[in-house]
Short mmCIF file of C-alpha atoms in Angstrom, two decimals:
data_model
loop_
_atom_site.label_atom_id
_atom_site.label_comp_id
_atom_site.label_asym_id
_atom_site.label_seq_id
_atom_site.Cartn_x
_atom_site.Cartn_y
_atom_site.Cartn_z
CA UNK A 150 -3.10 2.96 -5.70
CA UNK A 151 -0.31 0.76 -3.99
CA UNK A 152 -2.19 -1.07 -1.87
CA UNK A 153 -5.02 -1.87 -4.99
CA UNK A 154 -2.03 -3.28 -6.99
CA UNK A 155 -0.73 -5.52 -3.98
CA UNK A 156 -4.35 -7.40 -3.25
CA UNK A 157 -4.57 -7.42 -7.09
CA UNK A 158 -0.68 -9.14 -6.70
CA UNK A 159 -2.59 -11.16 -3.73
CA UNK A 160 -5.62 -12.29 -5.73
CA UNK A 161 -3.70 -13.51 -8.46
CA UNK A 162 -1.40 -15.55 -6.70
CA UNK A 163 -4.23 -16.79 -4.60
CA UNK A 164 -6.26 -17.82 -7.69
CA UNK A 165 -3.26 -19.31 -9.45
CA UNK A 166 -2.13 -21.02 -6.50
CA UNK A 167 -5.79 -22.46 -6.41
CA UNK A 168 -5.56 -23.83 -9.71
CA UNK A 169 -1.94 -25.41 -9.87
CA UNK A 170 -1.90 -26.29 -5.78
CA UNK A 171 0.69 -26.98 -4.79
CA UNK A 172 3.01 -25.04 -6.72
CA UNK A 173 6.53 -23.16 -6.21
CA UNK A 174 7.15 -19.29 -5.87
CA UNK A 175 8.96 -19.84 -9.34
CA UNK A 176 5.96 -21.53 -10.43
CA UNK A 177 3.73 -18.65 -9.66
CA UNK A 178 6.13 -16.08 -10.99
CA UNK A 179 6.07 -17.79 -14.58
CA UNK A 180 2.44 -18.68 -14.40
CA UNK A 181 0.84 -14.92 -13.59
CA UNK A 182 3.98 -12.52 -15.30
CA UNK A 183 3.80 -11.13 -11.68
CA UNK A 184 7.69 -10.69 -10.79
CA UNK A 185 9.62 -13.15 -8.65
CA UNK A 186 10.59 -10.40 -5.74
CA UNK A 187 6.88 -9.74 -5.86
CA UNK A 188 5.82 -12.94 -5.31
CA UNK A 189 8.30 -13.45 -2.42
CA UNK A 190 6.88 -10.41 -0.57
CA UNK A 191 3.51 -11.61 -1.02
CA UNK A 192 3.74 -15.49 -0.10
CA UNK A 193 5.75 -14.00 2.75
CA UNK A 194 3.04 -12.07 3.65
CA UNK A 195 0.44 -15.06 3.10
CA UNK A 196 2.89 -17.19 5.13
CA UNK A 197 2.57 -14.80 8.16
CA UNK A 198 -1.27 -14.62 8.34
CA UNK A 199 -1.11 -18.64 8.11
CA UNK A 200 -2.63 -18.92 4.84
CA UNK A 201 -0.09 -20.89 3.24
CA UNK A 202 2.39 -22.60 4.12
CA UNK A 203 5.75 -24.93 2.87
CA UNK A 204 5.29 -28.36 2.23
CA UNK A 205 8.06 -29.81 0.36
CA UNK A 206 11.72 -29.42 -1.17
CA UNK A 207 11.37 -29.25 -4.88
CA UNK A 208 14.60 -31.68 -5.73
CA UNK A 209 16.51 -29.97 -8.59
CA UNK A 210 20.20 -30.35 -10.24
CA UNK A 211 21.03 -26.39 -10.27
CA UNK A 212 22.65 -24.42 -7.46
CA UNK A 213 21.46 -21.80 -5.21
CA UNK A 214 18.63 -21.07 -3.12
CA UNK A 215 16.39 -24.16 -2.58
CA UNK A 216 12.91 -24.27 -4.01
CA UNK A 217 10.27 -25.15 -1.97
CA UNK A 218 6.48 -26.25 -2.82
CA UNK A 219 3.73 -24.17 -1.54
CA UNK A 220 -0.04 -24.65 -0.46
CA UNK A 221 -2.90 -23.32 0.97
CA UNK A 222 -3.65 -24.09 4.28
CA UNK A 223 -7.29 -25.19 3.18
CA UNK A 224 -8.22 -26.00 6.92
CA UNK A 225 -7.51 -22.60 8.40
CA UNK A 226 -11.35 -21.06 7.65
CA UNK A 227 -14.51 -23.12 6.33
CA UNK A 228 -17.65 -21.83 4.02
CA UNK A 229 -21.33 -22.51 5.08
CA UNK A 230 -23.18 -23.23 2.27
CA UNK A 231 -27.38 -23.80 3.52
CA UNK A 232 -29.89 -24.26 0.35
CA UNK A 233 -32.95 -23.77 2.07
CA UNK A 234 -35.45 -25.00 -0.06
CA UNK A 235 -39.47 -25.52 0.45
CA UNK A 236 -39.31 -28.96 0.92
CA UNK A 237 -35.91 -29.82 1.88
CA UNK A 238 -32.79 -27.84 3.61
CA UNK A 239 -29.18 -28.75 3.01
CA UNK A 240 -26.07 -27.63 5.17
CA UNK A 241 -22.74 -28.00 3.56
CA UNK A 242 -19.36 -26.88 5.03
CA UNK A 243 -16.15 -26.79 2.83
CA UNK A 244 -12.33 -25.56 3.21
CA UNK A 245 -11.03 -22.68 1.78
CA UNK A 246 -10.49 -24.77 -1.86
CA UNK A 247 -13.95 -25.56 -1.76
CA UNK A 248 -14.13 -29.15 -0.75
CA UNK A 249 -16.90 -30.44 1.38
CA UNK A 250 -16.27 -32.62 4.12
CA UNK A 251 -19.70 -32.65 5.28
CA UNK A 252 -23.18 -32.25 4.17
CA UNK A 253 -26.38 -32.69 6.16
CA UNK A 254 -30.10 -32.50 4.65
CA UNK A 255 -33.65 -32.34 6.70
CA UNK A 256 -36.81 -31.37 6.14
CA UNK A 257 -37.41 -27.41 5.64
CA UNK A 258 -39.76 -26.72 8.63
CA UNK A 259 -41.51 -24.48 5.99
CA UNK A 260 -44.58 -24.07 8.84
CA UNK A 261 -42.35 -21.78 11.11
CA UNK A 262 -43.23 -17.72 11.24
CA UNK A 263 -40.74 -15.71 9.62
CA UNK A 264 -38.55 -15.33 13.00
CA UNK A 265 -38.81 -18.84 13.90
CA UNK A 266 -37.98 -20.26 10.58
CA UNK A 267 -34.46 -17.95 10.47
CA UNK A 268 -34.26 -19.33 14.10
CA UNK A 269 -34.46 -22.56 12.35
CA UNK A 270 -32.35 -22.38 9.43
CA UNK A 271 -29.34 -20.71 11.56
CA UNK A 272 -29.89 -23.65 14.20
CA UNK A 273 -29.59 -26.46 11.72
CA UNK A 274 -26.11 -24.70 10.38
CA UNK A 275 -24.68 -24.46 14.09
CA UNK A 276 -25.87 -28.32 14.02
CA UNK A 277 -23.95 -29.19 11.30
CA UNK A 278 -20.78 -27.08 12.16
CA UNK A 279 -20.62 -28.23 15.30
CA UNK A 280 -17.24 -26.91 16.93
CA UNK A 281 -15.94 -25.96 13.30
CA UNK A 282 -18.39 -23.42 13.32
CA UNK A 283 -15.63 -20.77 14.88
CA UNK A 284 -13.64 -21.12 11.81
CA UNK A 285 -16.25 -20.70 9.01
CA UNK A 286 -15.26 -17.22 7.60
CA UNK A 287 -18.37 -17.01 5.19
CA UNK A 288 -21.80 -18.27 5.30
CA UNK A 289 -24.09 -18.30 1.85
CA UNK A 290 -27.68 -18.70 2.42
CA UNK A 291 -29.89 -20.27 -1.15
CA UNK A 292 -32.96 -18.91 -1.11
CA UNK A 293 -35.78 -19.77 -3.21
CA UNK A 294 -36.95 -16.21 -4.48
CA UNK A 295 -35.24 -13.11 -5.98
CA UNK A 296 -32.23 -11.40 -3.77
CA UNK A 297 -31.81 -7.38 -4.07
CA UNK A 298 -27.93 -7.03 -3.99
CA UNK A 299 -27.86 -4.10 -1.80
CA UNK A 300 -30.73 -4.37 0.73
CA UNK A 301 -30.41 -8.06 1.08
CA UNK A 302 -34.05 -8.26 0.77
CA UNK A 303 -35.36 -11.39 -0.99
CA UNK A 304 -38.86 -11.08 -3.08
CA UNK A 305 -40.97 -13.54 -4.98
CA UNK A 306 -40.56 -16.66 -2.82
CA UNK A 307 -43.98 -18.02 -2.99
CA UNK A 308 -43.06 -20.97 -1.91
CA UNK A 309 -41.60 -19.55 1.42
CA UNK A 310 -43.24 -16.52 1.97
CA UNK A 311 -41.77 -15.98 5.11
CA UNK A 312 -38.20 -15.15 3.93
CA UNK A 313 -39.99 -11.98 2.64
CA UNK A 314 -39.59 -10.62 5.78
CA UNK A 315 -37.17 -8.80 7.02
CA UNK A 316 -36.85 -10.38 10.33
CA UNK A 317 -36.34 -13.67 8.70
CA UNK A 318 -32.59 -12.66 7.54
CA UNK A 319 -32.09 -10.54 11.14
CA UNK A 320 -32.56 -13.75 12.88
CA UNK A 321 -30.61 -15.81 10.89
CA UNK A 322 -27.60 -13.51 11.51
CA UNK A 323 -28.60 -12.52 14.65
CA UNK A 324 -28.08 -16.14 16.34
CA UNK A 325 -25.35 -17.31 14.09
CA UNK A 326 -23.06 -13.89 15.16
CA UNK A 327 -21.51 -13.47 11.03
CA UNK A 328 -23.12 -11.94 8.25
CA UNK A 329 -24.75 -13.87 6.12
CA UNK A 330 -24.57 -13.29 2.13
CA UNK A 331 -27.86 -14.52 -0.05
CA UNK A 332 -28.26 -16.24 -2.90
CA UNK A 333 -30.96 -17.12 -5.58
CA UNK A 334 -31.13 -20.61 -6.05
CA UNK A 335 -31.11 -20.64 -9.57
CA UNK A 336 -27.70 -18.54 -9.61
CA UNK A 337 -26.27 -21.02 -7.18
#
């Protein structure tokens, strides 16, 4: 029960600090209702694993402790985002608030065997990560067909029949060493 209410404390902090970045422990307090002692321990605790960090004095005319401006460090992980589509296959990597710094497109090679195309596909994501690739924390594969939630399994991709097969995804995270999560393209 404790430790649900402190990542519940975490993920709101997180998510406000995401919206109003960068912002003050004060700031944060006001903003989520979550108490200012709280917040300390937390952002002390999110200071330690080195996902944020201080970046500025906030300048103020009262006395006491100094406030200081707070931000994510957005650099510290990346997320792999491939759309593999039947025609066309897009790699984009992001930071941690979700802005890209690089997208790369080529041809699907939609002719490949189940195997080779996840060979493919998990290739062309390496290629585009290049050395960042050790600090992408989560990878989200667009498919073009339906996605079971629990198996993983993807159905009714006619136009890539291939990622009907189970060996398809196994490949995919197979080479690229992290799991992979799917997607239906339309939800994406």
């Amino acid at each position: 029960m404790v430790q649900d209410l402190r990542m519940l404390n975490r993920g709101t902090l997180l998510a406000e600090l995401l919206r109003s970045r960068p912002t003050s422990r004060k700031q944060l307090a006001l903003a989520t209702g979550i108490s200012p002692a709280t917040v300390t321990r937390v952002v002390a605790g999110l200071k330690a694993e080195g996902v944020l960090r201080e970046i500025e004095e906030v300048v103020v005319d009262a006395r006491g402790r100094r406030e200081m401006l707070l931000d994510l460090v957005t650099e510290r992980e990346l997320v792999v985002g491939v759309d593999l589509g039947a025609s066309n296959t897009r790699v984009l990597l992001a930071d941690l608030a979700g802005n890209p710094f690089s997208v790369h497109a080529q041809p699907t090679q939609k002719e490949l065997d189940a195997k080779s195309l996840g060979l493919w596909a998990a290739q062309a994501v390496l290629d585009a990560a290049g050395g960042a690739f050790e600090r992408a924390s989560r990878i989200v594969l667009v498919v073009p067909g339906a996605v079971s939630r629990p198996t993983q399994h993807i159905t009714n991709a006619p136009n890539l029949p291939q990622l009907e097969e189970p060996v398809f995804l196994d490949a995919v995270s197979g080479k690229l060493g992290k799991p992979v999560v799917l997607e239906n393209d339309a939800n994406a």
